[in-house]
Amino acid sequence: MTPKDVIKMAREKNAVMANFKFLDFPGIWQHFSVPISELTEQVFEEGLGFDGSSIRGWQAIHTSDMLIIPDPTTAFIDPFIKEPTISLICNIVDPITKEFYSRDPRYIAQKAEAYLKSTGIGDTVYMGPEAEFFIFDDIRYDQNSYSGYYYIDSVEGIWNSGRVENPNLGYKPRHKEGYFPVPPTDSLVNMRIEMVVEMQKCGIYVEREHHEVATAGQAEIDMRYDSLVRMADKLMLFKYIIKNVARRYNKTVTFMPKPIFGDNGSGMHTHQSIWKDGKPLFAGSDYAGLSELALYYIGGILKHAKALAALTNPTTNSYKRLTPGFEAPVNLAYSARNRSAAIRIPTYSPSPKAKRIEVRFPDPSCNAYLAFSAMLMAGLDGIENKIHPGEPLDKDIYELGPEELATVPTMPGSLEEALGYLEEDHEFLMKGDVFTSDAIETWIEYKRTREVDALRLRPHPYEFFLYYDI
């Protein structure tokens, strides 16, 4: 779609506003709108100005002016704005140098795709994330100098089995039994279908939807794979649609990895494969029908996994999910079918086009542009340096004895630890200027000061249970 096509589309849909969406550094969409009369072809070339100092992780106050450049290929009619509005996803440009902004996550992802092509290894990397999420009825939280708490509620929560609901009808999924009974136990099917319908209207190809394992409304909607930048764009739109449809039902959605104690967290298993000239490169005659190139890609992911965690699992809450001894894939191994490994090779189809790997440790709190780019760069490093992943682990990892388990490396145990690994191991990210020193250093500093240190300074409610009577 060209700028002319976008303007024509806006006219045909009777749009009265144009909405511009872009991503802050941590990974949340921001936006502003202009009357449709302001949407000209010139805007697609020269951009529109805004204050970059007010965006998390971006400019200082004395260098605050920035430009957005809308991407015409991303246009869609926004289903949640009352007046007809055409929305576009944008890139960020420095108004002085006219260069794309090094901290714009979308630009980093575009550079990652360009780097893949420059290597000659392939021309397309496909990503297929499975982002899980919770649909709650109520969420309250606060933290101040004299108190701190959170309170979650869900009509599906098993903890409400004895609540007076006038009447309480039961049908609440027990812990770890939400995968996946039919209604009335699954009370959210109509809402999820509405989410799917809105996604389809916006151009997202959906493969399936279902309740997930946990009680209290955990869900999953799976999109068909797409190229890296397009998939990251779609994941942002996916989150936007899910949250806003839930709001129509007076419910709230979170992609926080571990909001509930004692039940499954939300992961984002990410399927990926490299293609060239329309042909899949991960299919072959090695283990589980993989090519040698695919094994090297796995080797790169496993080698750099601890550094990747700072981008694929970028919140302190991520490590409430990535805990040894539970179902999350903390063990850095690969296997066919085995869902307890960090990397799984799905075996649903014998077709070479379906051959892919599934990286299981990421979670949906990540900035998809950065996480997808980092995984690609790690995999390419494995291919370029022929890093073999070693032997697969086709056993139940959770049944291994202490001696055997000690030989299996694990993911970091905290965001602080992951940031330390990223600080030590990031040269692979900087190939082709995909990630700049400035972007990496800013990410580490932001996460340490705004999240790790901020959490460390505050008493935790459970500490009162443990220590108040000391």
Short mmCIF file of C-alpha atoms in Angstrom, two decimals:
data_model
loop_
_atom_site.label_atom_id
_atom_site.label_comp_id
_atom_site.label_asym_id
_atom_site.label_seq_id
_atom_site.Cartn_x
_atom_site.Cartn_y
_atom_site.Cartn_z
CA MET A 1 0.00 0.00 0.00
CA THR A 2 1.32 3.43 -0.97
CA PRO A 3 0.58 6.85 0.61
CA LYS A 4 -1.92 7.46 -2.22
CA ASP A 5 -3.61 4.16 -1.37
CA VAL A 6 -3.84 5.12 2.31
CA ILE A 7 -5.43 8.47 1.51
CA LYS A 8 -7.86 6.75 -0.86
CA MET A 9 -8.70 4.16 1.83
CA ALA A 10 -9.34 6.93 4.36
CA ARG A 11 -11.69 8.63 1.91
CA GLU A 12 -13.57 5.42 1.07
CA LYS A 13 -14.02 4.59 4.76
CA ASN A 14 -15.15 8.14 5.54
CA ALA A 15 -12.35 8.55 8.08
CA VAL A 16 -12.37 11.83 9.94
CA MET A 17 -9.09 11.29 11.83
CA ALA A 18 -5.67 9.73 11.26
CA ASN A 19 -4.07 8.03 14.27
CA PHE A 20 -0.31 7.50 14.51
CA LYS A 21 0.99 4.68 16.71
CA PHE A 22 4.61 4.09 17.72
CA LEU A 23 6.48 2.17 20.38
CA ASP A 24 8.32 3.44 23.44
CA PHE A 25 11.56 1.71 24.41
CA PRO A 26 10.11 -0.78 26.93
CA GLY A 27 7.42 -1.81 24.44
CA ILE A 28 4.10 0.02 24.94
CA TRP A 29 2.24 1.67 22.07
CA GLN A 30 1.90 5.47 22.16
CA HIS A 31 -0.29 7.54 19.84
CA PHE A 32 -1.71 10.85 18.73
CA SER A 33 -4.26 11.85 16.09
CA VAL A 34 -4.74 14.57 13.48
CA PRO A 35 -7.80 15.53 11.40
CA ILE A 36 -7.89 13.62 8.13
CA SER A 37 -7.22 16.83 6.22
CA GLU A 38 -3.70 16.75 7.72
CA LEU A 39 -2.96 13.29 6.26
CA THR A 40 -1.14 14.20 3.06
CA GLU A 41 1.48 12.41 0.99
CA GLN A 42 3.97 14.91 2.38
CA VAL A 43 3.47 13.48 5.89
CA PHE A 44 4.80 10.11 4.69
CA GLU A 45 8.02 11.84 3.57
CA GLU A 46 8.58 14.64 6.06
CA GLY A 47 6.80 13.25 9.13
CA LEU A 48 5.17 15.01 12.06
CA GLY A 49 6.89 16.36 15.16
CA PHE A 50 6.42 15.37 18.81
CA ASP A 51 8.20 15.57 22.18
CA GLY A 52 10.61 12.63 22.49
CA SER A 53 11.61 13.51 26.06
CA SER A 54 8.21 12.39 27.33
CA ILE A 55 8.64 8.84 25.95
CA ARG A 56 10.16 6.23 28.27
CA GLY A 57 13.81 5.47 27.53
CA TRP A 58 14.13 8.14 24.83
CA GLN A 59 15.50 11.66 24.53
CA ALA A 60 16.73 14.14 27.12
CA ILE A 61 14.77 17.37 27.54
CA HIS A 62 17.36 19.45 25.65
CA THR A 63 17.14 17.19 22.56
CA SER A 64 13.44 16.42 22.74
CA ASP A 65 12.21 17.15 19.20
CA MET A 66 11.53 14.00 17.15
CA LEU A 67 9.61 13.06 14.00
CA ILE A 68 7.27 10.17 13.27
CA ILE A 69 7.14 8.74 9.74
CA PRO A 70 4.00 6.61 9.14
CA ASP A 71 4.44 3.32 7.29
CA PRO A 72 1.67 3.17 4.63
CA THR A 73 1.75 -0.64 4.53
CA THR A 74 0.42 -0.80 8.11
CA ALA A 75 -2.83 1.13 7.62
CA PHE A 76 -6.02 -0.20 9.21
CA ILE A 77 -9.36 1.19 10.36
CA ASP A 78 -9.22 1.41 14.14
CA PRO A 79 -12.16 -0.58 15.59
CA PHE A 80 -12.11 1.13 19.00
CA ILE A 81 -12.26 4.83 18.17
CA LYS A 82 -15.81 6.18 17.93
CA GLU A 83 -15.31 8.38 14.88
CA PRO A 84 -13.99 6.60 11.74
CA THR A 85 -10.20 6.67 12.12
CA ILE A 86 -7.38 5.28 10.02
CA SER A 87 -4.41 4.08 12.08
CA LEU A 88 -0.78 3.75 10.96
CA ILE A 89 2.30 2.33 12.66
CA CYS A 90 5.26 4.70 12.51
CA ASN A 91 9.05 4.85 12.57
CA ILE A 92 10.98 7.55 14.43
CA VAL A 93 13.42 9.99 12.82
CA ASP A 94 15.83 12.59 14.22
CA PRO A 95 14.67 15.99 12.82
CA ILE A 96 18.22 17.34 12.60
CA THR A 97 20.15 14.44 11.05
CA LYS A 98 17.10 12.91 9.29
CA GLU A 99 18.43 9.52 10.40
CA PHE A 100 16.23 6.79 11.84
CA TYR A 101 16.38 6.74 15.64
CA SER A 102 18.70 4.11 17.14
CA ARG A 103 16.37 3.50 20.11
CA ASP A 104 13.27 3.00 17.99
CA PRO A 105 12.51 -0.71 18.47
CA ARG A 106 10.89 -0.97 15.04
CA TYR A 107 14.02 0.38 13.35
CA ILE A 108 16.14 -2.16 15.24
CA ALA A 109 13.90 -4.92 13.90
CA GLN A 110 14.14 -3.55 10.37
CA LYS A 111 17.94 -3.57 10.65
CA ALA A 112 17.83 -7.18 11.88
CA GLU A 113 15.92 -8.22 8.75
CA ALA A 114 18.39 -6.29 6.59
CA TYR A 115 21.32 -7.98 8.31
CA LEU A 116 19.88 -11.43 7.60
CA LYS A 117 19.72 -10.57 3.89
CA SER A 118 23.27 -9.15 3.94
CA THR A 119 24.68 -12.44 5.24
CA GLY A 120 23.38 -14.36 2.25
CA ILE A 121 22.14 -17.06 4.63
CA GLY A 122 18.48 -16.29 3.95
CA ASP A 123 16.15 -13.52 2.94
CA THR A 124 13.25 -14.00 5.37
CA VAL A 125 12.89 -15.04 8.99
CA TYR A 126 9.43 -16.06 10.10
CA MET A 127 8.25 -15.59 13.68
CA GLY A 128 5.17 -17.18 15.21
CA PRO A 129 4.60 -16.10 18.83
CA GLU A 130 2.03 -17.77 21.09
CA ALA A 131 1.30 -14.98 23.56
CA GLU A 132 -0.70 -16.12 26.58
CA PHE A 133 -2.63 -13.68 28.75
CA PHE A 134 -5.12 -13.41 31.62
CA ILE A 135 -8.61 -11.91 31.50
CA PHE A 136 -9.59 -10.62 34.96
CA ASP A 137 -12.72 -8.97 36.36
CA ASP A 138 -10.91 -6.69 38.79
CA ILE A 139 -7.36 -5.62 39.57
CA ARG A 140 -6.33 -3.29 42.39
CA TYR A 141 -2.78 -2.49 43.44
CA ASP A 142 -0.90 0.21 45.33
CA GLN A 143 2.54 0.87 46.81
CA ASN A 144 3.46 3.79 49.04
CA SER A 145 5.58 4.50 52.09
CA TYR A 146 3.28 2.68 54.52
CA SER A 147 1.48 -0.02 52.50
CA GLY A 148 1.73 -2.25 49.47
CA TYR A 149 -0.67 -4.78 48.01
CA TYR A 150 -2.35 -6.21 44.94
CA TYR A 151 -5.76 -7.82 44.63
CA ILE A 152 -6.92 -9.83 41.62
CA ASP A 153 -10.42 -11.13 41.08
CA SER A 154 -12.02 -13.28 38.41
CA VAL A 155 -15.43 -14.89 38.20
CA GLU A 156 -13.53 -17.95 36.91
CA GLY A 157 -11.07 -17.99 39.82
CA ILE A 158 -11.24 -21.24 41.76
CA TRP A 159 -10.77 -19.21 44.95
CA ASN A 160 -14.33 -17.93 44.39
CA SER A 161 -15.91 -21.39 44.51
CA GLY A 162 -17.38 -20.55 47.94
CA ARG A 163 -18.29 -16.91 47.33
CA VAL A 164 -21.89 -15.73 47.54
CA GLU A 165 -22.72 -14.71 43.96
CA ASN A 166 -26.53 -14.89 44.09
CA PRO A 167 -26.23 -17.54 42.77
CA ASN A 168 -22.72 -19.01 42.50
CA LEU A 169 -23.01 -21.46 39.60
CA GLY A 170 -19.68 -23.19 40.12
CA TYR A 171 -17.94 -24.12 36.85
CA LYS A 172 -14.65 -22.51 37.87
CA PRO A 173 -11.49 -24.15 36.45
CA ARG A 174 -9.32 -25.68 39.14
CA HIS A 175 -5.66 -24.71 39.32
CA LYS A 176 -3.82 -26.07 36.25
CA GLU A 177 -7.06 -27.48 34.77
CA GLY A 178 -8.04 -24.69 32.40
CA TYR A 179 -6.70 -26.46 29.27
CA PHE A 180 -9.42 -26.66 28.01
CA PRO A 181 -12.96 -27.58 29.09
CA VAL A 182 -16.02 -26.46 27.13
CA PRO A 183 -18.53 -23.85 28.36
CA PRO A 184 -19.91 -23.19 30.91
CA THR A 185 -16.56 -23.83 32.64
CA ASP A 186 -14.91 -21.86 29.84
CA SER A 187 -16.92 -18.67 30.36
CA LEU A 188 -14.85 -16.51 28.01
CA VAL A 189 -15.27 -18.21 24.63
CA ASN A 190 -17.59 -15.53 23.22
CA MET A 191 -15.20 -12.76 24.21
CA ARG A 192 -12.21 -14.54 22.66
CA ILE A 193 -14.17 -15.10 19.43
CA GLU A 194 -14.97 -11.39 19.33
CA MET A 195 -11.25 -10.71 19.72
CA VAL A 196 -10.57 -13.01 16.76
CA VAL A 197 -13.20 -11.29 14.64
CA GLU A 198 -11.69 -7.86 15.32
CA MET A 199 -8.22 -9.19 14.52
CA GLN A 200 -9.43 -10.55 11.19
CA LYS A 201 -10.99 -7.19 10.32
CA CYS A 202 -7.58 -5.60 10.90
CA GLY A 203 -5.75 -8.09 8.68
CA ILE A 204 -4.44 -10.56 11.27
CA TYR A 205 -4.66 -14.22 10.23
CA VAL A 206 -5.73 -16.22 13.31
CA GLU A 207 -5.22 -19.98 13.48
CA ARG A 208 -6.97 -20.84 16.77
CA GLU A 209 -8.16 -19.61 20.16
CA HIS A 210 -8.64 -21.44 23.46
CA HIS A 211 -8.62 -21.27 27.22
CA GLU A 212 -5.20 -21.86 28.75
CA VAL A 213 -4.03 -23.98 31.67
CA ALA A 214 -4.49 -21.64 34.62
CA THR A 215 -7.66 -20.79 36.48
CA ALA A 216 -9.02 -17.22 36.43
CA GLY A 217 -9.32 -16.65 32.70
CA GLN A 218 -5.95 -17.52 31.19
CA ALA A 219 -6.22 -17.58 27.39
CA GLU A 220 -4.32 -17.95 24.16
CA ILE A 221 -5.02 -16.80 20.60
CA ASP A 222 -2.57 -17.96 17.94
CA MET A 223 -1.71 -15.91 14.86
CA ARG A 224 -0.21 -17.37 11.70
CA TYR A 225 3.52 -16.76 11.41
CA ASP A 226 4.86 -13.79 9.46
CA SER A 227 8.16 -12.04 8.77
CA LEU A 228 9.90 -10.43 11.72
CA VAL A 229 8.81 -6.79 11.51
CA ARG A 230 5.32 -7.62 10.26
CA MET A 231 4.88 -10.11 13.10
CA ALA A 232 6.04 -7.60 15.71
CA ASP A 233 3.58 -5.07 14.24
CA LYS A 234 0.83 -7.66 14.44
CA LEU A 235 1.68 -8.58 18.03
CA MET A 236 1.27 -4.95 19.09
CA LEU A 237 -2.08 -4.78 17.28
CA PHE A 238 -3.00 -8.16 18.82
CA LYS A 239 -2.45 -6.79 22.34
CA TYR A 240 -4.34 -3.61 21.50
CA ILE A 241 -7.35 -5.54 20.24
CA ILE A 242 -7.42 -8.01 23.12
CA LYS A 243 -7.29 -5.30 25.78
CA ASN A 244 -9.96 -3.19 24.14
CA VAL A 245 -12.39 -6.02 23.44
CA ALA A 246 -12.05 -7.07 27.10
CA ARG A 247 -12.89 -3.51 28.10
CA ARG A 248 -16.13 -3.79 26.10
CA TYR A 249 -17.06 -6.59 28.52
CA ASN A 250 -15.94 -4.54 31.52
CA LYS A 251 -12.99 -6.89 32.01
CA THR A 252 -9.25 -6.29 32.02
CA VAL A 253 -6.36 -8.12 30.33
CA THR A 254 -2.74 -8.46 31.40
CA PHE A 255 0.25 -9.92 29.57
CA MET A 256 2.21 -9.89 32.86
CA PRO A 257 4.01 -13.25 32.98
CA LYS A 258 3.12 -14.31 36.54
CA PRO A 259 0.17 -12.47 38.07
CA ILE A 260 -1.13 -15.47 40.08
CA PHE A 261 0.77 -17.47 42.70
CA GLY A 262 0.36 -21.22 42.58
CA ASP A 263 -0.73 -21.59 38.95
CA ASN A 264 0.80 -21.40 35.49
CA GLY A 265 2.26 -18.14 34.24
CA SER A 266 1.93 -16.72 30.74
CA GLY A 267 4.66 -17.54 28.24
CA MET A 268 5.21 -16.59 24.62
CA HIS A 269 6.60 -19.64 22.87
CA THR A 270 8.08 -18.29 19.64
CA HIS A 271 8.25 -20.44 16.50
CA GLN A 272 10.92 -19.37 14.02
CA SER A 273 12.52 -20.44 10.76
CA ILE A 274 14.68 -18.98 7.99
CA TRP A 275 13.79 -19.12 4.30
CA LYS A 276 15.60 -18.17 1.09
CA ASP A 277 14.13 -17.73 -2.39
CA GLY A 278 10.84 -19.17 -1.17
CA LYS A 279 12.44 -22.33 0.23
CA PRO A 280 12.61 -23.40 3.91
CA LEU A 281 16.16 -23.78 5.23
CA PHE A 282 15.40 -25.55 8.52
CA ALA A 283 14.24 -28.84 6.93
CA GLY A 284 16.83 -31.58 6.50
CA SER A 285 17.93 -35.08 7.44
CA ASP A 286 19.49 -34.43 10.85
CA TYR A 287 17.82 -34.76 14.25
CA ALA A 288 14.00 -34.42 14.14
CA GLY A 289 14.14 -33.64 10.42
CA LEU A 290 16.23 -30.51 10.90
CA SER A 291 19.00 -29.24 8.66
CA GLU A 292 22.52 -28.62 9.91
CA LEU A 293 21.83 -24.90 9.50
CA ALA A 294 18.86 -25.19 11.88
CA LEU A 295 20.99 -27.00 14.45
CA TYR A 296 23.57 -24.21 14.29
CA TYR A 297 20.75 -21.69 14.75
CA ILE A 298 19.70 -23.60 17.88
CA GLY A 299 23.31 -23.60 19.02
CA GLY A 300 23.43 -19.81 18.80
CA ILE A 301 20.19 -19.40 20.75
CA LEU A 302 21.41 -21.71 23.51
CA LYS A 303 24.84 -20.08 23.67
CA HIS A 304 23.41 -16.59 24.10
CA ALA A 305 20.20 -17.50 25.96
CA LYS A 306 21.28 -15.96 29.26
CA ALA A 307 21.93 -12.61 27.58
CA LEU A 308 18.79 -12.94 25.46
CA ALA A 309 16.77 -13.24 28.67
CA ALA A 310 17.27 -9.53 29.36
CA LEU A 311 15.24 -8.87 26.17
CA THR A 312 12.94 -11.91 25.92
CA ASN A 313 12.08 -11.94 29.64
CA PRO A 314 12.61 -8.29 30.51
CA THR A 315 10.67 -7.77 33.73
CA THR A 316 11.33 -8.68 37.34
CA ASN A 317 8.03 -10.58 37.23
CA SER A 318 9.35 -12.70 34.33
CA TYR A 319 11.48 -14.64 36.78
CA LYS A 320 8.50 -15.59 38.93
CA ARG A 321 7.59 -17.72 35.89
CA LEU A 322 11.12 -18.84 35.00
CA THR A 323 11.63 -20.82 38.21
CA PRO A 324 13.50 -24.16 38.37
CA GLY A 325 11.42 -27.20 39.27
CA PHE A 326 8.18 -25.99 37.68
CA GLU A 327 6.83 -26.19 34.14
CA ALA A 328 8.60 -23.15 32.68
CA PRO A 329 11.52 -24.09 30.38
CA VAL A 330 14.49 -22.82 32.39
CA ASN A 331 16.80 -25.64 31.25
CA LEU A 332 18.88 -24.78 28.20
CA ALA A 333 18.44 -27.86 26.08
CA TYR A 334 16.64 -28.79 22.86
CA SER A 335 14.39 -31.69 22.03
CA ALA A 336 11.72 -32.95 19.66
CA ARG A 337 8.25 -32.81 21.24
CA ASN A 338 9.60 -32.37 24.78
CA ARG A 339 7.91 -29.26 26.17
CA SER A 340 10.21 -29.08 29.19
CA ALA A 341 13.17 -28.07 26.99
CA ALA A 342 14.03 -24.43 26.27
CA ILE A 343 13.86 -25.22 22.54
CA ARG A 344 11.39 -27.70 21.08
CA ILE A 345 11.14 -29.00 17.53
CA PRO A 346 7.42 -29.40 16.74
CA THR A 347 6.55 -32.61 14.91
CA TYR A 348 2.94 -31.95 13.88
CA SER A 349 3.62 -32.04 10.14
CA PRO A 350 6.15 -33.84 7.90
CA SER A 351 6.11 -30.97 5.38
CA PRO A 352 9.48 -29.19 4.97
CA LYS A 353 7.58 -25.90 5.00
CA ALA A 354 6.38 -26.65 8.53
CA LYS A 355 9.86 -27.37 9.88
CA ARG A 356 10.73 -24.83 12.53
CA ILE A 357 12.05 -24.46 16.04
CA GLU A 358 10.06 -23.24 19.03
CA VAL A 359 11.93 -21.13 21.58
CA ARG A 360 9.92 -21.58 24.76
CA PHE A 361 11.46 -19.27 27.34
CA PRO A 362 10.23 -15.82 26.12
CA ASP A 363 7.20 -14.22 27.73
CA PRO A 364 4.67 -11.65 26.47
CA SER A 365 6.00 -8.79 28.61
CA CYS A 366 8.81 -8.40 26.08
CA ASN A 367 9.20 -5.73 23.44
CA ALA A 368 8.59 -8.01 20.45
CA TYR A 369 10.74 -5.97 18.04
CA LEU A 370 13.74 -6.29 20.34
CA ALA A 371 13.11 -9.90 21.40
CA PHE A 372 12.59 -11.20 17.85
CA SER A 373 15.64 -9.30 16.61
CA ALA A 374 17.84 -10.57 19.42
CA MET A 375 16.83 -14.19 18.88
CA LEU A 376 17.50 -13.86 15.14
CA MET A 377 20.93 -12.35 15.79
CA ALA A 378 21.80 -15.14 18.25
CA GLY A 379 20.69 -17.79 15.76
CA LEU A 380 22.67 -16.17 12.94
CA ASP A 381 25.73 -16.06 15.18
CA GLY A 382 25.30 -19.80 15.65
CA ILE A 383 25.11 -20.34 11.88
CA GLU A 384 28.04 -18.06 11.08
CA ASN A 385 30.25 -19.69 13.71
CA LYS A 386 28.88 -23.22 13.27
CA ILE A 387 27.91 -23.55 16.93
CA HIS A 388 26.51 -27.05 17.30
CA PRO A 389 24.02 -27.41 20.18
CA GLY A 390 25.31 -30.83 21.25
CA GLU A 391 23.08 -33.81 21.87
CA PRO A 392 19.33 -33.34 22.33
CA LEU A 393 17.71 -34.06 25.66
CA ASP A 394 14.80 -36.40 24.99
CA LYS A 395 14.03 -37.13 28.62
CA ASP A 396 11.65 -35.48 31.03
CA ILE A 397 14.02 -32.85 32.40
CA TYR A 398 12.07 -32.65 35.64
CA GLU A 399 12.70 -36.34 36.28
CA LEU A 400 16.49 -36.10 35.94
CA GLY A 401 18.66 -36.89 38.96
CA PRO A 402 20.80 -34.15 40.56
CA GLU A 403 24.03 -35.29 38.87
CA GLU A 404 22.55 -35.40 35.38
CA LEU A 405 20.62 -32.17 35.89
CA ALA A 406 23.80 -30.40 37.00
CA THR A 407 25.16 -30.80 33.46
CA VAL A 408 22.22 -28.89 31.94
CA PRO A 409 22.73 -25.09 31.99
CA THR A 410 19.79 -22.94 33.06
CA MET A 411 18.31 -19.53 32.39
CA PRO A 412 19.11 -16.63 34.74
CA GLY A 413 17.19 -16.53 37.99
CA SER A 414 16.44 -12.81 38.00
CA LEU A 415 16.30 -9.76 35.75
CA GLU A 416 19.36 -8.39 37.50
CA GLU A 417 21.30 -11.54 36.61
CA ALA A 418 20.05 -11.44 33.00
CA LEU A 419 21.14 -7.80 32.61
CA GLY A 420 24.59 -8.80 33.84
CA TYR A 421 24.80 -11.47 31.14
CA LEU A 422 23.68 -8.98 28.49
CA GLU A 423 26.36 -6.55 29.66
CA GLU A 424 29.01 -9.26 29.16
CA ASP A 425 27.60 -10.84 25.98
CA HIS A 426 26.19 -8.46 23.37
CA GLU A 427 28.69 -8.33 20.52
CA PHE A 428 26.51 -10.68 18.49
CA LEU A 429 23.68 -8.12 18.70
CA MET A 430 25.84 -5.34 17.27
CA LYS A 431 26.68 -7.01 13.97
CA GLY A 432 25.42 -4.91 11.08
CA ASP A 433 24.74 -2.09 13.56
CA VAL A 434 21.45 -3.81 14.41
CA PHE A 435 21.68 -2.96 18.11
CA THR A 436 23.88 0.04 18.87
CA SER A 437 25.93 0.51 22.04
CA ASP A 438 23.59 3.35 22.94
CA ALA A 439 20.50 1.13 22.65
CA ILE A 440 22.01 -1.68 24.72
CA GLU A 441 23.43 0.61 27.40
CA THR A 442 20.16 2.54 27.66
CA TRP A 443 18.18 -0.70 27.98
CA ILE A 444 20.41 -1.99 30.78
CA GLU A 445 20.41 1.33 32.66
CA TYR A 446 16.64 1.78 32.30
CA LYS A 447 15.87 -1.72 33.53
CA ARG A 448 18.28 -1.49 36.47
CA THR A 449 17.23 1.92 37.73
CA ARG A 450 13.50 1.90 36.92
CA GLU A 451 12.72 -1.73 37.70
CA VAL A 452 15.40 -3.78 39.49
CA ASP A 453 16.48 -1.07 41.94
CA ALA A 454 12.95 0.30 42.33
CA LEU A 455 11.68 -3.13 43.41
CA ARG A 456 14.67 -3.80 45.63
CA LEU A 457 13.97 -0.63 47.66
CA ARG A 458 10.39 -1.52 48.54
CA PRO A 459 9.24 -3.95 51.25
CA HIS A 460 7.27 -6.92 49.92
CA PRO A 461 3.99 -7.93 51.62
CA TYR A 462 5.25 -11.50 52.10
CA GLU A 463 8.23 -10.18 54.06
CA PHE A 464 5.81 -9.14 56.81
CA PHE A 465 4.53 -12.72 56.96
CA LEU A 466 8.09 -14.02 57.22
CA TYR A 467 9.78 -11.45 59.42
CA TYR A 468 7.37 -9.22 61.33
CA ASP A 469 7.72 -11.16 64.59
CA ILE A 470 11.53 -11.17 64.53
#
